[in-house]
XYZ file of C-alpha atoms in Angstrom:
158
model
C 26.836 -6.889 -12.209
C 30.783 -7.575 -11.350
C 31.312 -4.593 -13.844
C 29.062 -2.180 -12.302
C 26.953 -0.888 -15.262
C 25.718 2.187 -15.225
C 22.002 0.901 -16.570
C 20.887 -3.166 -15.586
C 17.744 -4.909 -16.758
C 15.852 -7.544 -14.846
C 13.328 -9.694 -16.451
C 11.532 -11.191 -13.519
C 14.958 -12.134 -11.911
C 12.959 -13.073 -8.858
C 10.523 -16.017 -10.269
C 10.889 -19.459 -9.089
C 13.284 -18.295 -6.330
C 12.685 -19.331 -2.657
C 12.486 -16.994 -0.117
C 15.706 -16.504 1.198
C 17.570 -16.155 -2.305
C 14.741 -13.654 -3.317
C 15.887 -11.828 0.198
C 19.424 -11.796 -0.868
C 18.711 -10.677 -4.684
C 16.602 -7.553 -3.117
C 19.661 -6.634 -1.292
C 21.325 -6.685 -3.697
C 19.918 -4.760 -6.112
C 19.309 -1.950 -3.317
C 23.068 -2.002 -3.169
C 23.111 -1.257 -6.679
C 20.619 1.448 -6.832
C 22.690 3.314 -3.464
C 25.646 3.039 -5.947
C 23.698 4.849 -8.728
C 22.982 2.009 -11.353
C 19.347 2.805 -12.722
C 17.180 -0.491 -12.654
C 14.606 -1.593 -15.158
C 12.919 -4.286 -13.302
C 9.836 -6.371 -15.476
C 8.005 -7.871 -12.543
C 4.657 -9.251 -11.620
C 5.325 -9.244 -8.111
C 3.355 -5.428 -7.162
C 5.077 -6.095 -3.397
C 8.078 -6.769 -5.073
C 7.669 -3.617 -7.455
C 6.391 -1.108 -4.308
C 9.400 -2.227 -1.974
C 12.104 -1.421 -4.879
C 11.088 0.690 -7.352
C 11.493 4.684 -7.397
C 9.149 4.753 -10.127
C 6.939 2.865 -11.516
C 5.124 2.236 -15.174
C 1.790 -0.170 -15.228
C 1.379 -1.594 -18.976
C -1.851 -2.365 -20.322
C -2.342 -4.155 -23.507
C 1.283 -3.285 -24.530
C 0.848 0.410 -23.733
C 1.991 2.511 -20.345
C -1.031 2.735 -18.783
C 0.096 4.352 -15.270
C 3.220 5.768 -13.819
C 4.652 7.584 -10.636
C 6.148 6.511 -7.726
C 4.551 3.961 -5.836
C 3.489 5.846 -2.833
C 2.269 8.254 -5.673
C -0.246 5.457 -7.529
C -1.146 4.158 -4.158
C -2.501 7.440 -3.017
C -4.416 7.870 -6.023
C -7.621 6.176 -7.592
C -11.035 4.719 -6.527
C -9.238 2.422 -3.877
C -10.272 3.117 -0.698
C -8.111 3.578 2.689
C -8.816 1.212 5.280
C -9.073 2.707 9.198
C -8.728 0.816 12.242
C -9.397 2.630 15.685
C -9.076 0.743 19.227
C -10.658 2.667 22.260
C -10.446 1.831 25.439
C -14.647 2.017 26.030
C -14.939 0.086 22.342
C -17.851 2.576 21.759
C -17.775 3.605 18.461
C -20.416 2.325 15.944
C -19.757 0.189 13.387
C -22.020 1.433 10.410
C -20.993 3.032 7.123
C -23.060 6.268 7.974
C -21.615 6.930 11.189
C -18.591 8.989 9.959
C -18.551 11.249 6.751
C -16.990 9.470 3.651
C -16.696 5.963 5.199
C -18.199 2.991 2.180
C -17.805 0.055 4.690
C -17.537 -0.402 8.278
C -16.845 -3.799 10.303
C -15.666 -4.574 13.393
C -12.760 -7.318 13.886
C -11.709 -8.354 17.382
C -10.798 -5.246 19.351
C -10.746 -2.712 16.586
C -13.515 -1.219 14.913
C -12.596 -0.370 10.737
C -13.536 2.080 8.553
C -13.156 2.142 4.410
C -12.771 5.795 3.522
C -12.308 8.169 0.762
C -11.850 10.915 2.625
C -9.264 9.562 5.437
C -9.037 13.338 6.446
C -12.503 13.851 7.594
C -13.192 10.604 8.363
C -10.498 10.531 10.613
C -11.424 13.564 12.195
C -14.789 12.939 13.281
C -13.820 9.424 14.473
C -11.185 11.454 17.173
C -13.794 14.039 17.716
C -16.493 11.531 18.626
C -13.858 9.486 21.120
C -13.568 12.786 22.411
C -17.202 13.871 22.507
C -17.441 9.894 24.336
C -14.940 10.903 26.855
C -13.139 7.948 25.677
C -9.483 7.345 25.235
C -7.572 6.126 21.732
C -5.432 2.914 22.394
C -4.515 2.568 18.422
C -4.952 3.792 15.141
C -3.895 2.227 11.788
C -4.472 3.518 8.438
C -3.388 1.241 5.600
C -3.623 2.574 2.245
C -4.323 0.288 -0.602
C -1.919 -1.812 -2.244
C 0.341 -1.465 -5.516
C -1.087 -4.782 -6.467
C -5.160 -3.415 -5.330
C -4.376 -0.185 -7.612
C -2.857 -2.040 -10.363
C -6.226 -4.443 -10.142
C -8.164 -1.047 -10.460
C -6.301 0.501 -13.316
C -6.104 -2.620 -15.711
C -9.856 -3.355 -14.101
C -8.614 -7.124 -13.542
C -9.706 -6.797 -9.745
């Protein structure tokens, strides 16, 4: 690394590390990739992977199987997007037919959550019925799945 190659290779360069060294190592190689070394990184860590790659490649059976940038795989696929809305009244129904698109819905202390396929439309008529409600939004979260969830989906390990 001292000679600041143009191309470096990781083989899981993170494994067996504790947490701060692994901390130190990310920073690391961040500081190499802002200098313009191109990093091949071999990891099982799909956190690890989504936090420092630009692109990634999912191998199956010794074959590329997936690739794109990790916001790019995430938004992709069968995964679905998970909703959580907080209104003030704490009116809105938890039922998986109660907004279009929506597969599951629970409710988990304050918050009332939505899995969607659609986040557009499902989104949209959860605001226009806390509208329609006169009610008011105190917080809404929408997590996309994982790297990890869509890598379980593509190599159907999940």
């Amino acid at each position: 690394v001292m000679h600041g190659p143009r191309v470096l290779f990781l083989d899981e360069p993170t494994a067996g590390l504790d947490v701060g060294t692994r901390s130190e190592l990310h920073n690391m190689i961040k500081e190499l990739q802002e200098k313009g070394t191109t990093i091949i990184l071999a990891t099982h860590d799909m956190a690890e992977a989504e936090n420092l790659a630009d692109r990634v490649a999912i191998l199956l059976n010794g074959r590329i199987a997936k690739t794109g940038a990790p916001l790019e795989i995430t938004a992709t696929g069968a995964g679905l997007t998970k909703i959580s809305v907080r209104t003030v009244a704490s009116n809105l129904p938890v039922s998986a037919d109660a907004f279009p698109n929506v597969s599951y819905a629970k409710a988990k202390e304050d918050y009332q959550i939505y899995y969607s396929q659609d986040i557009g439309s499902t989104i949209s008529a959860v605001i226009s019925f806390i509208d329609d409600h006169n009610d008011s939004l105190i917080d809404l979260r929408v997590e996309r799945p994982s790297l990890e969830d869509r890598f379980l989906e593509i190599t159907n390990t999940g």
